[in-house]
């Protein structure tokens, strides 16, 4: 249904573009102003020769076609045209002496790698990797859900949340910021 009035959006990043899509779907006329030559904001890449320079998005929440957020992406873009690459190695940290730590996407490989690098921490490492296995299917509540569906979703999550609570009890807290990991006893 066409509505009176026009919406002017300043900035053609993901937020501005999504706002424009929803405004158009709701029947508004839209002016989208972007200061750069192309839209996309932080989520842009460019090619030089045979290389793609990807300065921002390295992973996308909602890439899994079965996941809740994938449906959200479908509303605003043709996400099925994108090719997602699931790397075996998520990140690698190397020190100045050439020693390296591989963070694998596969939890069994990750566990083996961490135990190899720090065998003295084997018990904690196995607690950590078991937590990943336990929580891998934790359902993500949909932001648009009605309250009844939200409560049902929370009830489904309850066993995992209780498990998570007991998991953290008496454990050191780990704060990760990029490759830097800080551990504090609390
Ligand atoms: C290094 C890096 C890595 C990241 N990695 C990931 C990742 O792996 N996965 C993930 O999901 N997210 C990642 N993010 C976050 C994600 O990229 C951003 O949250 C998202 O792109 C922000 O979108 P936005 O539309 O809010 O803002 P922006 O992308 O900043 O868009 C704002 C737009 O507004 C325009 N603009 C500003 N002022 C004006 C003006 N006065 N007139 C006209 N135009 C204007 C700008 O040119 C820009 O295009 C990463 C961010 C960075 C910086």
PDB file of C-alpha atoms and ligand atoms in Angstrom:
ATOM      1  CA  UNK A   1       0.000   0.000   0.000  1.00  0.00           C
ATOM      2  CA  UNK A   2       1.424   3.372  -1.037  1.00  0.00           C
ATOM      3  CA  UNK A   3       1.759   5.765   1.893  1.00  0.00           C
ATOM      4  CA  UNK A   4       2.037   9.530   1.739  1.00  0.00           C
ATOM      5  CA  UNK A   5       5.406  11.036   2.527  1.00  0.00           C
ATOM      6  CA  UNK A   6       8.962  10.289   1.701  1.00  0.00           C
ATOM      7  CA  UNK A   7      11.726   8.972   3.945  1.00  0.00           C
ATOM      8  CA  UNK A   8      15.249  10.291   3.499  1.00  0.00           C
ATOM      9  CA  UNK A   9      17.956   7.954   4.755  1.00  0.00           C
ATOM     10  CA  UNK A  10      21.483   9.236   5.228  1.00  0.00           C
ATOM     11  CA  UNK A  11      24.098   6.533   4.727  1.00  0.00           C
ATOM     12  CA  UNK A  12      24.010   3.473   2.483  1.00  0.00           C
ATOM     13  CA  UNK A  13      25.611   0.945   4.846  1.00  0.00           C
ATOM     14  CA  UNK A  14      23.808  -2.283   5.802  1.00  0.00           C
ATOM     15  CA  UNK A  15      21.599  -0.366   8.254  1.00  0.00           C
ATOM     16  CA  UNK A  16      20.593   2.297   5.709  1.00  0.00           C
ATOM     17  CA  UNK A  17      20.013  -0.258   2.961  1.00  0.00           C
ATOM     18  CA  UNK A  18      17.836  -2.466   5.184  1.00  0.00           C
ATOM     19  CA  UNK A  19      15.880   0.589   6.344  1.00  0.00           C
ATOM     20  CA  UNK A  20      15.309   1.499   2.700  1.00  0.00           C
ATOM     21  CA  UNK A  21      14.054  -2.005   1.844  1.00  0.00           C
ATOM     22  CA  UNK A  22      11.594  -2.070   4.752  1.00  0.00           C
ATOM     23  CA  UNK A  23      10.439   1.495   4.061  1.00  0.00           C
ATOM     24  CA  UNK A  24       9.750   0.594   0.404  1.00  0.00           C
ATOM     25  CA  UNK A  25       7.958  -2.619   1.481  1.00  0.00           C
ATOM     26  CA  UNK A  26       5.803  -0.436   3.728  1.00  0.00           C
ATOM     27  CA  UNK A  27       4.853   1.778   0.799  1.00  0.00           C
ATOM     28  CA  UNK A  28       7.035   4.817   1.422  1.00  0.00           C
ATOM     29  CA  UNK A  29       9.056   6.637  -1.175  1.00  0.00           C
ATOM     30  CA  UNK A  30      12.720   6.593  -0.238  1.00  0.00           C
ATOM     31  CA  UNK A  31      15.733   8.799  -0.909  1.00  0.00           C
ATOM     32  CA  UNK A  32      18.970   7.100   0.147  1.00  0.00           C
ATOM     33  CA  UNK A  33      21.979   9.425   0.332  1.00  0.00           C
ATOM     34  CA  UNK A  34      25.461   7.928   0.305  1.00  0.00           C
ATOM     35  CA  UNK A  35      28.611  10.028   0.338  1.00  0.00           C
ATOM     36  CA  UNK A  36      30.793   7.392  -1.315  1.00  0.00           C
ATOM     37  CA  UNK A  37      30.690   6.210  -4.915  1.00  0.00           C
ATOM     38  CA  UNK A  38      29.151   2.885  -3.915  1.00  0.00           C
ATOM     39  CA  UNK A  39      26.874   1.671  -1.150  1.00  0.00           C
ATOM     40  CA  UNK A  40      27.768  -0.919   1.474  1.00  0.00           C
ATOM     41  CA  UNK A  41      29.568   1.151   4.099  1.00  0.00           C
ATOM     42  CA  UNK A  42      31.922  -0.941   6.206  1.00  0.00           C
ATOM     43  CA  UNK A  43      30.683  -4.122   4.562  1.00  0.00           C
ATOM     44  CA  UNK A  44      32.382  -3.581   1.220  1.00  0.00           C
ATOM     45  CA  UNK A  45      35.208  -5.250  -0.619  1.00  0.00           C
ATOM     46  CA  UNK A  46      37.071  -4.426  -3.784  1.00  0.00           C
ATOM     47  CA  UNK A  47      39.147  -6.249  -6.351  1.00  0.00           C
ATOM     48  CA  UNK A  48      42.621  -5.474  -7.571  1.00  0.00           C
ATOM     49  CA  UNK A  49      44.002  -7.869 -10.150  1.00  0.00           C
ATOM     50  CA  UNK A  50      43.100 -11.377  -9.086  1.00  0.00           C
ATOM     51  CA  UNK A  51      42.765 -10.432  -5.405  1.00  0.00           C
ATOM     52  CA  UNK A  52      39.676  -9.456  -3.428  1.00  0.00           C
ATOM     53  CA  UNK A  53      40.312  -7.077  -0.551  1.00  0.00           C
ATOM     54  CA  UNK A  54      37.770  -7.875   2.126  1.00  0.00           C
ATOM     55  CA  UNK A  55      38.151  -5.260   4.829  1.00  0.00           C
ATOM     56  CA  UNK A  56      35.234  -6.162   6.954  1.00  0.00           C
ATOM     57  CA  UNK A  57      32.819  -9.091   6.956  1.00  0.00           C
ATOM     58  CA  UNK A  58      34.715 -12.281   7.683  1.00  0.00           C
ATOM     59  CA  UNK A  59      31.723 -14.124   8.987  1.00  0.00           C
ATOM     60  CA  UNK A  60      28.018 -13.439   8.775  1.00  0.00           C
ATOM     61  CA  UNK A  61      25.529 -14.301  11.460  1.00  0.00           C
ATOM     62  CA  UNK A  62      22.659 -15.938   9.583  1.00  0.00           C
ATOM     63  CA  UNK A  63      24.667 -17.682   6.859  1.00  0.00           C
ATOM     64  CA  UNK A  64      23.174 -21.065   7.816  1.00  0.00           C
ATOM     65  CA  UNK A  65      20.127 -21.618   5.540  1.00  0.00           C
ATOM     66  CA  UNK A  66      18.321 -23.428   8.374  1.00  0.00           C
ATOM     67  CA  UNK A  67      18.888 -20.656  10.916  1.00  0.00           C
ATOM     68  CA  UNK A  68      16.444 -18.010  12.144  1.00  0.00           C
ATOM     69  CA  UNK A  69      18.467 -15.032  10.931  1.00  0.00           C
ATOM     70  CA  UNK A  70      18.851 -16.449   7.428  1.00  0.00           C
ATOM     71  CA  UNK A  71      15.149 -15.761   6.872  1.00  0.00           C
ATOM     72  CA  UNK A  72      15.758 -12.151   7.953  1.00  0.00           C
ATOM     73  CA  UNK A  73      18.477 -11.778   5.319  1.00  0.00           C
ATOM     74  CA  UNK A  74      16.129 -13.194   2.683  1.00  0.00           C
ATOM     75  CA  UNK A  75      13.785 -10.267   3.378  1.00  0.00           C
ATOM     76  CA  UNK A  76      16.394  -7.674   2.453  1.00  0.00           C
ATOM     77  CA  UNK A  77      18.733  -9.259  -0.084  1.00  0.00           C
ATOM     78  CA  UNK A  78      19.219 -12.170  -2.439  1.00  0.00           C
ATOM     79  CA  UNK A  79      21.348 -14.041   0.071  1.00  0.00           C
ATOM     80  CA  UNK A  80      21.125 -17.326  -1.842  1.00  0.00           C
ATOM     81  CA  UNK A  81      23.351 -15.786  -4.539  1.00  0.00           C
ATOM     82  CA  UNK A  82      26.201 -15.502  -2.040  1.00  0.00           C
ATOM     83  CA  UNK A  83      28.678 -18.324  -1.676  1.00  0.00           C
ATOM     84  CA  UNK A  84      29.709 -18.960   1.917  1.00  0.00           C
ATOM     85  CA  UNK A  85      33.042 -20.639   2.503  1.00  0.00           C
ATOM     86  CA  UNK A  86      33.378 -22.600   5.733  1.00  0.00           C
ATOM     87  CA  UNK A  87      37.091 -22.564   6.425  1.00  0.00           C
ATOM     88  CA  UNK A  88      38.657 -25.458   8.300  1.00  0.00           C
ATOM     89  CA  UNK A  89      40.839 -22.975  10.142  1.00  0.00           C
ATOM     90  CA  UNK A  90      39.012 -19.998  11.630  1.00  0.00           C
ATOM     91  CA  UNK A  91      42.095 -18.088  12.765  1.00  0.00           C
ATOM     92  CA  UNK A  92      45.809 -18.745  13.276  1.00  0.00           C
ATOM     93  CA  UNK A  93      48.007 -16.960  15.803  1.00  0.00           C
ATOM     94  CA  UNK A  94      51.772 -17.039  15.191  1.00  0.00           C
ATOM     95  CA  UNK A  95      54.484 -15.739  17.477  1.00  0.00           C
ATOM     96  CA  UNK A  96      57.829 -14.252  16.496  1.00  0.00           C
ATOM     97  CA  UNK A  97      59.564 -17.643  16.921  1.00  0.00           C
ATOM     98  CA  UNK A  98      57.320 -19.339  14.379  1.00  0.00           C
ATOM     99  CA  UNK A  99      55.188 -21.230  16.918  1.00  0.00           C
ATOM    100  CA  UNK A 100      51.520 -21.175  15.997  1.00  0.00           C
ATOM    101  CA  UNK A 101      48.125 -21.914  17.427  1.00  0.00           C
ATOM    102  CA  UNK A 102      45.402 -22.999  14.998  1.00  0.00           C
ATOM    103  CA  UNK A 103      41.810 -22.294  15.918  1.00  0.00           C
ATOM    104  CA  UNK A 104      39.880 -24.886  13.921  1.00  0.00           C
ATOM    105  CA  UNK A 105      36.189 -24.662  13.162  1.00  0.00           C
ATOM    106  CA  UNK A 106      35.805 -28.383  13.843  1.00  0.00           C
ATOM    107  CA  UNK A 107      35.556 -28.835  17.597  1.00  0.00           C
ATOM    108  CA  UNK A 108      37.417 -32.184  17.665  1.00  0.00           C
ATOM    109  CA  UNK A 109      40.376 -30.686  15.739  1.00  0.00           C
ATOM    110  CA  UNK A 110      40.298 -27.610  18.001  1.00  0.00           C
ATOM    111  CA  UNK A 111      40.357 -29.787  21.120  1.00  0.00           C
ATOM    112  CA  UNK A 112      43.302 -31.840  19.806  1.00  0.00           C
ATOM    113  CA  UNK A 113      45.216 -28.659  18.873  1.00  0.00           C
ATOM    114  CA  UNK A 114      44.642 -26.962  22.246  1.00  0.00           C
ATOM    115  CA  UNK A 115      45.620 -30.093  24.186  1.00  0.00           C
ATOM    116  CA  UNK A 116      48.756 -30.431  22.028  1.00  0.00           C
ATOM    117  CA  UNK A 117      49.787 -26.815  22.732  1.00  0.00           C
ATOM    118  CA  UNK A 118      48.834 -26.775  26.439  1.00  0.00           C
ATOM    119  CA  UNK A 119      48.605 -30.337  27.794  1.00  0.00           C
ATOM    120  CA  UNK A 120      48.694 -28.955  31.361  1.00  0.00           C
ATOM    121  CA  UNK A 121      45.260 -27.370  30.707  1.00  0.00           C
ATOM    122  CA  UNK A 122      43.672 -30.528  29.320  1.00  0.00           C
ATOM    123  CA  UNK A 123      40.829 -30.697  31.855  1.00  0.00           C
ATOM    124  CA  UNK A 124      39.753 -27.078  31.256  1.00  0.00           C
ATOM    125  CA  UNK A 125      40.165 -27.472  27.498  1.00  0.00           C
ATOM    126  CA  UNK A 126      37.824 -30.470  27.496  1.00  0.00           C
ATOM    127  CA  UNK A 127      35.276 -28.562  29.610  1.00  0.00           C
ATOM    128  CA  UNK A 128      35.446 -25.755  27.050  1.00  0.00           C
ATOM    129  CA  UNK A 129      35.120 -27.968  23.972  1.00  0.00           C
ATOM    130  CA  UNK A 130      32.312 -29.969  25.593  1.00  0.00           C
ATOM    131  CA  UNK A 131      30.522 -26.646  26.157  1.00  0.00           C
ATOM    132  CA  UNK A 132      30.808 -25.911  22.433  1.00  0.00           C
ATOM    133  CA  UNK A 133      29.361 -29.353  21.609  1.00  0.00           C
ATOM    134  CA  UNK A 134      26.530 -28.866  24.099  1.00  0.00           C
ATOM    135  CA  UNK A 135      25.573 -25.385  22.872  1.00  0.00           C
ATOM    136  CA  UNK A 136      26.088 -25.760  19.142  1.00  0.00           C
ATOM    137  CA  UNK A 137      22.358 -26.201  18.500  1.00  0.00           C
ATOM    138  CA  UNK A 138      21.184 -23.519  20.946  1.00  0.00           C
ATOM    139  CA  UNK A 139      18.196 -21.966  19.170  1.00  0.00           C
ATOM    140  CA  UNK A 140      18.461 -18.241  18.474  1.00  0.00           C
ATOM    141  CA  UNK A 141      15.209 -16.453  19.420  1.00  0.00           C
ATOM    142  CA  UNK A 142      13.673 -14.505  16.554  1.00  0.00           C
ATOM    143  CA  UNK A 143      13.515 -10.754  17.331  1.00  0.00           C
ATOM    144  CA  UNK A 144      10.009 -10.437  15.844  1.00  0.00           C
ATOM    145  CA  UNK A 145       8.515 -13.331  17.810  1.00  0.00           C
ATOM    146  CA  UNK A 146       5.289 -12.732  19.711  1.00  0.00           C
ATOM    147  CA  UNK A 147       5.605 -13.009  23.482  1.00  0.00           C
ATOM    148  CA  UNK A 148       4.019 -16.470  23.606  1.00  0.00           C
ATOM    149  CA  UNK A 149       6.470 -17.826  21.035  1.00  0.00           C
ATOM    150  CA  UNK A 150       9.287 -16.076  22.904  1.00  0.00           C
ATOM    151  CA  UNK A 151       8.345 -17.801  26.170  1.00  0.00           C
ATOM    152  CA  UNK A 152       8.156 -21.141  24.349  1.00  0.00           C
ATOM    153  CA  UNK A 153      11.608 -20.420  22.879  1.00  0.00           C
ATOM    154  CA  UNK A 154      13.029 -19.530  26.300  1.00  0.00           C
ATOM    155  CA  UNK A 155      11.600 -22.755  27.769  1.00  0.00           C
ATOM    156  CA  UNK A 156      13.358 -24.714  25.034  1.00  0.00           C
ATOM    157  CA  UNK A 157      16.613 -22.948  25.890  1.00  0.00           C
ATOM    158  CA  UNK A 158      16.211 -23.470  29.651  1.00  0.00           C
ATOM    159  CA  UNK A 159      18.112 -26.778  29.970  1.00  0.00           C
ATOM    160  CA  UNK A 160      21.052 -25.302  28.038  1.00  0.00           C
ATOM    161  CA  UNK A 161      20.980 -22.065  30.056  1.00  0.00           C
ATOM    162  CA  UNK A 162      20.967 -24.017  33.363  1.00  0.00           C
ATOM    163  CA  UNK A 163      23.831 -26.094  32.049  1.00  0.00           C
ATOM    164  CA  UNK A 164      25.690 -22.909  31.092  1.00  0.00           C
ATOM    165  CA  UNK A 165      25.157 -21.469  34.587  1.00  0.00           C
ATOM    166  CA  UNK A 166      26.669 -24.543  36.231  1.00  0.00           C
ATOM    167  CA  UNK A 167      29.462 -24.571  33.652  1.00  0.00           C
ATOM    168  CA  UNK A 168      30.651 -21.082  34.683  1.00  0.00           C
ATOM    169  CA  UNK A 169      30.441 -21.706  38.414  1.00  0.00           C
ATOM    170  CA  UNK A 170      33.933 -21.546  39.926  1.00  0.00           C
ATOM    171  CA  UNK A 171      35.566 -21.299  36.501  1.00  0.00           C
ATOM    172  CA  UNK A 172      37.969 -18.590  35.479  1.00  0.00           C
ATOM    173  CA  UNK A 173      36.318 -16.040  33.181  1.00  0.00           C
ATOM    174  CA  UNK A 174      37.872 -15.712  29.763  1.00  0.00           C
ATOM    175  CA  UNK A 175      37.654 -12.461  27.870  1.00  0.00           C
ATOM    176  CA  UNK A 176      38.583 -12.637  24.216  1.00  0.00           C
ATOM    177  CA  UNK A 177      39.280  -9.581  22.091  1.00  0.00           C
ATOM    178  CA  UNK A 178      40.512 -10.566  18.647  1.00  0.00           C
ATOM    179  CA  UNK A 179      43.609 -12.676  19.076  1.00  0.00           C
ATOM    180  CA  UNK A 180      44.153 -11.346  22.606  1.00  0.00           C
ATOM    181  CA  UNK A 181      42.744 -13.518  25.379  1.00  0.00           C
ATOM    182  CA  UNK A 182      42.739 -12.268  28.951  1.00  0.00           C
ATOM    183  CA  UNK A 183      41.962 -14.626  31.801  1.00  0.00           C
ATOM    184  CA  UNK A 184      40.912 -13.409  35.214  1.00  0.00           C
ATOM    185  CA  UNK A 185      40.045 -15.402  38.322  1.00  0.00           C
ATOM    186  CA  UNK A 186      36.682 -14.269  39.705  1.00  0.00           C
TER     187      UNK A 186
HETATM  188  C1  LIG B   1      37.223  -4.500  10.553  1.00  0.00           C
HETATM  189  C2  LIG B   1      35.755  -4.870  10.743  1.00  0.00           C
HETATM  190  C3  LIG B   1      35.395  -6.213  10.703  1.00  0.00           C
HETATM  191  C4  LIG B   1      34.061  -6.567  10.860  1.00  0.00           C
HETATM  192  N1  LIG B   1      33.732  -7.874  10.761  1.00  0.00           N
HETATM  193  C5  LIG B   1      32.454  -8.256  10.801  1.00  0.00           C
HETATM  194  C6  LIG B   1      32.114  -9.612  10.585  1.00  0.00           C
HETATM  195  O1  LIG B   1      32.966 -10.453  10.352  1.00  0.00           O
HETATM  196  N2  LIG B   1      30.796  -9.958  10.655  1.00  0.00           N
HETATM  197  C7  LIG B   1      29.812  -9.040  10.912  1.00  0.00           C
HETATM  198  O2  LIG B   1      28.623  -9.407  10.928  1.00  0.00           O
HETATM  199  N3  LIG B   1      30.122  -7.734  11.115  1.00  0.00           N
HETATM  200  C8  LIG B   1      31.409  -7.330  11.064  1.00  0.00           C
HETATM  201  N4  LIG B   1      31.722  -6.000  11.261  1.00  0.00           N
HETATM  202  C9  LIG B   1      30.637  -5.079  11.604  1.00  0.00           C
HETATM  203  C10 LIG B   1      29.811  -4.663  10.387  1.00  0.00           C
HETATM  204  O3  LIG B   1      30.622  -4.436   9.284  1.00  0.00           O
HETATM  205  C11 LIG B   1      29.099  -3.379  10.739  1.00  0.00           C
HETATM  206  O4  LIG B   1      28.383  -3.552  11.935  1.00  0.00           O
HETATM  207  C12 LIG B   1      28.111  -2.941   9.671  1.00  0.00           C
HETATM  208  O5  LIG B   1      28.666  -2.997   8.364  1.00  0.00           O
HETATM  209  C13 LIG B   1      27.673  -1.518  10.024  1.00  0.00           C
HETATM  210  O6  LIG B   1      26.711  -1.089   9.115  1.00  0.00           O
HETATM  211  P1  LIG B   1      26.058   0.337   9.260  1.00  0.00           P
HETATM  212  O7  LIG B   1      25.126   0.519   8.107  1.00  0.00           O
HETATM  213  O8  LIG B   1      25.506   0.499  10.626  1.00  0.00           O
HETATM  214  O9  LIG B   1      27.269   1.385   9.191  1.00  0.00           O
HETATM  215  P2  LIG B   1      28.326   1.661   8.012  1.00  0.00           P
HETATM  216  O10 LIG B   1      28.688   0.423   7.289  1.00  0.00           O
HETATM  217  O11 LIG B   1      29.412   2.457   8.668  1.00  0.00           O
HETATM  218  O12 LIG B   1      27.534   2.588   6.995  1.00  0.00           O
HETATM  219  C14 LIG B   1      27.391   3.954   7.172  1.00  0.00           C
HETATM  220  C15 LIG B   1      27.305   4.574   5.781  1.00  0.00           C
HETATM  221  O13 LIG B   1      26.912   5.931   5.925  1.00  0.00           O
HETATM  222  C16 LIG B   1      27.663   6.725   5.017  1.00  0.00           C
HETATM  223  N5  LIG B   1      27.639   8.078   5.563  1.00  0.00           N
HETATM  224  C17 LIG B   1      28.074   8.515   6.765  1.00  0.00           C
HETATM  225  N6  LIG B   1      27.838   9.811   6.914  1.00  0.00           N
HETATM  226  C18 LIG B   1      27.224  10.220   5.783  1.00  0.00           C
HETATM  227  C19 LIG B   1      26.718  11.489   5.326  1.00  0.00           C
HETATM  228  N7  LIG B   1      26.782  12.571   6.107  1.00  0.00           N
HETATM  229  N8  LIG B   1      26.173  11.546   4.106  1.00  0.00           N
HETATM  230  C20 LIG B   1      26.075  10.448   3.317  1.00  0.00           C
HETATM  231  N9  LIG B   1      26.536   9.233   3.684  1.00  0.00           N
HETATM  232  C21 LIG B   1      27.098   9.134   4.905  1.00  0.00           C
HETATM  233  C22 LIG B   1      29.027   6.072   5.031  1.00  0.00           C
HETATM  234  O14 LIG B   1      29.762   6.428   3.864  1.00  0.00           O
HETATM  235  C23 LIG B   1      28.647   4.592   5.038  1.00  0.00           C
HETATM  236  O15 LIG B   1      28.475   4.072   3.741  1.00  0.00           O
HETATM  237  C24 LIG B   1      33.058  -5.591  11.107  1.00  0.00           C
HETATM  238  C25 LIG B   1      33.423  -4.233  11.160  1.00  0.00           C
HETATM  239  C26 LIG B   1      34.750  -3.866  10.962  1.00  0.00           C
HETATM  240  C27 LIG B   1      35.121  -2.391  10.991  1.00  0.00           C
END
